[in-house]
PDB file of C-alpha atoms in Angstrom:
ATOM      1  CA  MET A   1     117.649 115.076  99.966  1.00 44.00           C
ATOM      2  CA  THR A   2     114.753 116.027  97.537  1.00 48.00           C
ATOM      3  CA  THR A   3     111.567 114.486  97.033  1.00 47.00           C
ATOM      4  CA  GLN A   4     110.800 112.209  93.949  1.00 61.00           C
ATOM      5  CA  ASN A   5     107.517 113.948  92.890  1.00 78.00           C
ATOM      6  CA  PRO A   6     107.330 117.549  94.147  1.00 80.00           C
ATOM      7  CA  ARG A   7     104.076 117.959  91.879  1.00 88.00           C
ATOM      8  CA  LEU A   8     102.200 115.093  93.662  1.00 88.00           C
ATOM      9  CA  LEU A   9     103.200 116.768  96.944  1.00 87.00           C
ATOM     10  CA  SER A  10     101.990 120.116  95.903  1.00 89.00           C
ATOM     11  CA  ILE A  11      98.619 118.635  94.772  1.00 93.00           C
ATOM     12  CA  THR A  12      98.361 116.710  97.883  1.00 92.00           C
ATOM     13  CA  GLY A  13      99.145 119.784  99.968  1.00 92.00           C
ATOM     14  CA  PHE A  14      96.514 121.887  98.055  1.00 95.00           C
ATOM     15  CA  ILE A  15      93.938 119.044  98.698  1.00 96.00           C
ATOM     16  CA  VAL A  16      94.788 118.830 102.517  1.00 97.00           C
ATOM     17  CA  ASN A  17      94.517 122.496 102.835  1.00 96.00           C
ATOM     18  CA  ALA A  18      91.176 122.675 100.928  1.00 97.00           C
ATOM     19  CA  VAL A  19      89.738 119.849 103.373  1.00 97.00           C
ATOM     20  CA  ILE A  20      90.888 121.895 106.409  1.00 98.00           C
ATOM     21  CA  VAL A  21      88.859 124.891 105.218  1.00 98.00           C
ATOM     22  CA  LEU A  22      85.907 122.722 104.187  1.00 98.00           C
ATOM     23  CA  ASN A  23      85.902 121.024 107.660  1.00 98.00           C
ATOM     24  CA  ILE A  24      86.047 124.346 109.235  1.00 98.00           C
ATOM     25  CA  VAL A  25      83.163 125.770 107.186  1.00 98.00           C
ATOM     26  CA  ALA A  26      81.036 122.542 107.697  1.00 97.00           C
ATOM     27  CA  ALA A  27      81.585 122.703 111.445  1.00 97.00           C
ATOM     28  CA  ILE A  28      80.466 126.368 111.489  1.00 97.00           C
ATOM     29  CA  ALA A  29      77.246 125.603 109.322  1.00 97.00           C
ATOM     30  CA  ILE A  30      76.356 122.585 111.711  1.00 96.00           C
ATOM     31  CA  LEU A  31      76.746 124.679 114.656  1.00 96.00           C
ATOM     32  CA  VAL A  32      74.466 127.442 113.218  1.00 96.00           C
ATOM     33  CA  ILE A  33      71.872 124.733 112.399  1.00 94.00           C
ATOM     34  CA  PHE A  34      72.088 123.457 116.019  1.00 93.00           C
ATOM     35  CA  ALA A  35      71.809 126.789 117.305  1.00 94.00           C
ATOM     36  CA  VAL A  36      68.759 127.357 115.032  1.00 91.00           C
ATOM     37  CA  MET A  37      67.186 124.077 116.083  1.00 87.00           C
ATOM     38  CA  LEU A  38      67.505 125.004 119.816  1.00 88.00           C
ATOM     39  CA  ALA A  39      66.205 128.500 119.078  1.00 88.00           C
ATOM     40  CA  ILE A  40      62.934 127.390 117.285  1.00 83.00           C
ATOM     41  CA  PRO A  41      60.063 126.226 119.352  1.00 77.00           C
ATOM     42  CA  ALA A  42      59.410 122.371 119.263  1.00 69.00           C
ATOM     43  CA  ASP A  43      55.789 122.834 118.161  1.00 67.00           C
ATOM     44  CA  THR A  44      56.778 124.871 115.018  1.00 64.00           C
ATOM     45  CA  MET A  45      59.312 122.516 113.876  1.00 59.00           C
ATOM     46  CA  ILE A  46      58.780 120.695 110.478  1.00 58.00           C
ATOM     47  CA  VAL A  47      58.735 116.904 111.028  1.00 56.00           C
ATOM     48  CA  ASP A  48      58.738 114.001 108.422  1.00 60.00           C
ATOM     49  CA  ASP A  49      55.393 112.295 108.045  1.00 60.00           C
ATOM     50  CA  GLY A  50      56.981 108.942 108.370  1.00 65.00           C
ATOM     51  CA  ILE A  51      57.424 109.452 112.120  1.00 66.00           C
ATOM     52  CA  ALA A  52      55.375 107.333 114.533  1.00 65.00           C
ATOM     53  CA  PRO A  53      52.745 109.222 116.448  1.00 67.00           C
ATOM     54  CA  GLY A  54      54.155 110.595 119.668  1.00 70.00           C
ATOM     55  CA  GLN A  55      57.867 110.256 118.477  1.00 72.00           C
ATOM     56  CA  GLU A  56      58.325 113.827 117.528  1.00 75.00           C
ATOM     57  CA  ALA A  57      60.135 114.836 120.536  1.00 79.00           C
ATOM     58  CA  ASN A  58      62.350 111.830 120.400  1.00 81.00           C
ATOM     59  CA  TYR A  59      63.026 112.604 116.705  1.00 81.00           C
ATOM     60  CA  ARG A  60      64.226 116.242 117.511  1.00 83.00           C
ATOM     61  CA  THR A  61      66.422 114.893 120.199  1.00 87.00           C
ATOM     62  CA  ALA A  62      67.828 112.205 117.836  1.00 87.00           C
ATOM     63  CA  PHE A  63      68.511 114.851 115.197  1.00 86.00           C
ATOM     64  CA  ARG A  64      70.273 117.085 117.598  1.00 91.00           C
ATOM     65  CA  LEU A  65      72.298 114.139 118.662  1.00 94.00           C
ATOM     66  CA  VAL A  66      73.327 113.607 115.144  1.00 93.00           C
ATOM     67  CA  LEU A  67      74.315 117.241 114.750  1.00 94.00           C
ATOM     68  CA  LEU A  68      76.373 117.029 118.098  1.00 95.00           C
ATOM     69  CA  ILE A  69      78.234 114.030 116.901  1.00 96.00           C
ATOM     70  CA  ALA A  70      78.859 115.745 113.389  1.00 96.00           C
ATOM     71  CA  ILE A  71      80.309 118.872 115.323  1.00 96.00           C
ATOM     72  CA  GLY A  72      82.399 116.412 117.403  1.00 96.00           C
ATOM     73  CA  MET A  73      83.748 114.813 114.296  1.00 97.00           C
ATOM     74  CA  ALA A  74      85.076 118.138 112.992  1.00 97.00           C
ATOM     75  CA  ILE A  75      87.546 118.445 115.875  1.00 97.00           C
ATOM     76  CA  PRO A  76      89.494 115.070 115.237  1.00 98.00           C
ATOM     77  CA  THR A  77      89.215 115.779 111.412  1.00 98.00           C
ATOM     78  CA  HIS A  78      90.898 118.991 111.884  1.00 98.00           C
ATOM     79  CA  ILE A  79      93.648 117.366 114.047  1.00 98.00           C
ATOM     80  CA  ILE A  80      94.110 114.789 111.519  1.00 98.00           C
ATOM     81  CA  PHE A  81      94.544 117.134 108.371  1.00 98.00           C
ATOM     82  CA  THR A  82      96.602 119.680 110.101  1.00 98.00           C
ATOM     83  CA  ARG A  83      98.926 116.851 111.377  1.00 97.00           C
ATOM     84  CA  LEU A  84      98.934 115.551 107.783  1.00 97.00           C
ATOM     85  CA  LYS A  85      99.776 119.072 106.419  1.00 96.00           C
ATOM     86  CA  SER A  86     102.798 119.187 108.796  1.00 96.00           C
ATOM     87  CA  ILE A  87     104.015 115.695 107.730  1.00 95.00           C
ATOM     88  CA  ILE A  88     103.682 116.755 103.949  1.00 94.00           C
ATOM     89  CA  ALA A  89     105.918 119.761 104.704  1.00 92.00           C
ATOM     90  CA  THR A  90     108.684 117.639 106.278  1.00 92.00           C
ATOM     91  CA  VAL A  91     108.485 115.009 103.298  1.00 90.00           C
ATOM     92  CA  ARG A  92     108.862 118.066 100.905  1.00 89.00           C
ATOM     93  CA  LYS A  93     112.130 118.788 102.665  1.00 88.00           C
ATOM     94  CA  GLY A  94     113.148 115.461 102.397  1.00 85.00           C
ATOM     95  CA  ASN A  95     113.059 114.701 105.960  1.00 83.00           C
ATOM     96  CA  ALA A  96     110.233 112.364 106.694  1.00 85.00           C
ATOM     97  CA  PHE A  97     111.766 109.997 109.474  1.00 87.00           C
ATOM     98  CA  THR A  98     111.621 112.287 112.424  1.00 91.00           C
ATOM     99  CA  THR A  99     110.296 111.828 116.019  1.00 93.00           C
ATOM    100  CA  THR A 100     108.136 114.765 115.106  1.00 95.00           C
ATOM    101  CA  ASN A 101     106.467 113.089 112.515  1.00 95.00           C
ATOM    102  CA  ALA A 102     105.931 109.990 114.626  1.00 96.00           C
ATOM    103  CA  VAL A 103     104.220 112.270 117.107  1.00 96.00           C
ATOM    104  CA  PHE A 104     101.933 113.533 114.229  1.00 97.00           C
ATOM    105  CA  LEU A 105     101.103 110.074 113.151  1.00 97.00           C
ATOM    106  CA  ARG A 106     100.337 109.051 116.730  1.00 97.00           C
ATOM    107  CA  ALA A 107      97.925 112.163 116.847  1.00 98.00           C
ATOM    108  CA  ILE A 108      96.314 111.095 113.463  1.00 98.00           C
ATOM    109  CA  ALA A 109      95.815 107.545 114.854  1.00 98.00           C
ATOM    110  CA  TRP A 110      94.145 109.099 118.062  1.00 98.00           C
ATOM    111  CA  GLY A 111      92.047 111.332 115.896  1.00 98.00           C
ATOM    112  CA  LEU A 112      90.856 108.430 113.841  1.00 98.00           C
ATOM    113  CA  LEU A 113      90.142 106.416 116.774  1.00 98.00           C
ATOM    114  CA  ALA A 114      88.066 109.438 118.211  1.00 98.00           C
ATOM    115  CA  ILE A 115      85.981 109.310 114.856  1.00 97.00           C
ATOM    116  CA  ASN A 116      85.446 105.656 114.977  1.00 97.00           C
ATOM    117  CA  LEU A 117      84.032 106.030 118.609  1.00 97.00           C
ATOM    118  CA  LEU A 118      81.750 108.953 117.501  1.00 97.00           C
ATOM    119  CA  ASP A 119      80.677 106.676 114.419  1.00 96.00           C
ATOM    120  CA  LEU A 120      79.710 104.041 117.086  1.00 96.00           C
ATOM    121  CA  GLY A 121      77.672 106.934 118.677  1.00 95.00           C
ATOM    122  CA  PHE A 122      76.007 107.626 115.277  1.00 94.00           C
ATOM    123  CA  GLY A 123      75.321 104.238 114.715  1.00 93.00           C
ATOM    124  CA  ALA A 124      73.342 104.042 117.975  1.00 93.00           C
ATOM    125  CA  VAL A 125      71.468 107.282 117.232  1.00 92.00           C
ATOM    126  CA  SER A 126      70.577 106.031 113.616  1.00 89.00           C
ATOM    127  CA  TYR A 127      69.236 102.716 115.037  1.00 86.00           C
ATOM    128  CA  TRP A 128      66.938 104.812 117.538  1.00 86.00           C
ATOM    129  CA  LEU A 129      65.865 106.980 114.607  1.00 83.00           C
ATOM    130  CA  ASP A 130      65.132 104.103 112.529  1.00 81.00           C
ATOM    131  CA  SER A 131      62.984 102.468 115.064  1.00 78.00           C
ATOM    132  CA  MET A 132      60.854 105.500 115.380  1.00 76.00           C
ATOM    133  CA  MET A 133      60.216 105.558 111.498  1.00 74.00           C
ATOM    134  CA  ASP A 134      59.899 101.800 111.127  1.00 68.00           C
ATOM    135  CA  GLN A 135      62.786 101.595 108.747  1.00 69.00           C
ATOM    136  CA  TYR A 136      65.939  99.604 108.409  1.00 66.00           C
ATOM    137  CA  PRO A 137      69.088 101.520 109.656  1.00 66.00           C
ATOM    138  CA  ASP A 138      71.529 102.907 107.014  1.00 79.00           C
ATOM    139  CA  TRP A 139      74.575 102.613 109.325  1.00 84.00           C
ATOM    140  CA  SER A 140      76.380  99.357 109.521  1.00 87.00           C
ATOM    141  CA  PHE A 141      79.727  98.508 111.534  1.00 89.00           C
ATOM    142  CA  SER A 142      82.959  98.696 109.566  1.00 90.00           C
ATOM    143  CA  PHE A 143      86.278  97.249 110.663  1.00 95.00           C
ATOM    144  CA  THR A 144      88.259  99.401 108.176  1.00 95.00           C
ATOM    145  CA  GLY A 145      88.576 102.471 110.296  1.00 95.00           C
ATOM    146  CA  TRP A 146      89.634 100.514 113.309  1.00 96.00           C
ATOM    147  CA  PHE A 147      92.128  98.470 111.219  1.00 97.00           C
ATOM    148  CA  ALA A 148      93.449 101.848 110.102  1.00 97.00           C
ATOM    149  CA  VAL A 149      93.725 103.053 113.854  1.00 97.00           C
ATOM    150  CA  LEU A 150      95.953 100.085 114.419  1.00 97.00           C
ATOM    151  CA  LEU A 151      98.106 100.638 111.220  1.00 97.00           C
ATOM    152  CA  LEU A 152      98.721 104.188 112.052  1.00 97.00           C
ATOM    153  CA  PHE A 153      99.900 103.577 115.634  1.00 97.00           C
ATOM    154  CA  ILE A 154     102.248 100.818 114.217  1.00 97.00           C
ATOM    155  CA  LEU A 155     103.293 103.393 111.570  1.00 96.00           C
ATOM    156  CA  ALA A 156     103.949 106.086 114.116  1.00 96.00           C
ATOM    157  CA  ARG A 157     106.186 103.503 115.991  1.00 95.00           C
ATOM    158  CA  ILE A 158     108.053 102.700 112.763  1.00 95.00           C
ATOM    159  CA  PHE A 159     108.727 106.335 112.209  1.00 93.00           C
ATOM    160  CA  GLU A 160     109.894 106.542 115.756  1.00 93.00           C
ATOM    161  CA  GLN A 161     112.240 103.887 115.427  1.00 93.00           C
ATOM    162  CA  GLY A 162     113.479 105.151 112.027  1.00 89.00           C
ATOM    163  CA  ALA A 163     114.254 108.455 113.437  1.00 88.00           C
ATOM    164  CA  GLU A 164     116.264 106.774 116.234  1.00 87.00           C
ATOM    165  CA  MET A 165     118.034 104.778 113.756  1.00 88.00           C
ATOM    166  CA  ARG A 166     118.982 107.779 111.683  1.00 83.00           C
ATOM    167  CA  ASP A 167     120.059 109.724 114.697  1.00 77.00           C
ATOM    168  CA  ASP A 168     122.378 106.731 115.875  1.00 78.00           C
ATOM    169  CA  LEU A 169     123.708 106.633 112.278  1.00 78.00           C
ATOM    170  CA  ALA A 170     124.504 110.329 112.059  1.00 73.00           C
ATOM    171  CA  GLY A 171     126.263 110.047 115.694  1.00 72.00           C
ATOM    172  CA  THR A 172     128.670 107.263 114.068  1.00 73.00           C
ATOM    173  CA  VAL A 173     129.648 109.113 111.042  1.00 59.00           C
TER     174      VAL A 173
END
C-alpha cells in the first residue's frame, strides 16, 4: 500500500526534523542563559525600570522560573515531535494503523498534557511578574490545548482498535 501524496509527507517530515533541531538548539540556548543568570551576581543584573521598588529579587526569581518552565517544555516538545516523526515514517510505508502508532499517539498526548500543565505554571509566574510591574498579565487560559489532549488520547485508542481489527481481519483471510 502506498501513500496518496509522498511529496506532502516529505515536506512534513522535513518540517518535523527542523522543529526537532530547533527545539534542541533553543533548549541549549535557554540552559546557557539560565546558567549565566545564576553566575552573575544579583547586584550587577540589569533590571527594568518598571519594576516596583524592592521587587528586584522577586523579578529575578520569576525570570528564572520562566526559564526553567521553558527548559521543561523542551522535553515534552522533543517527545511529541520525535514520535510524530516515527508516525510519519509508518504512514510513508502505508501502515498507519499499528499498535506502535497508538503508543506514539498516546505519548504525544502525554507530552501535550505536560506542556499544558507547564503553561499553567507559566501563567502563575506571569501573573506574579505583572503584579510586580503594575501591568496586566499577557497570559490567558486556553481550552484548545486541553481539548487537543483529549482528542489525542481518543485517537490513540482508535488507532489501537484499528490495529486490532486489522490483525483480526488478517487472521481470517
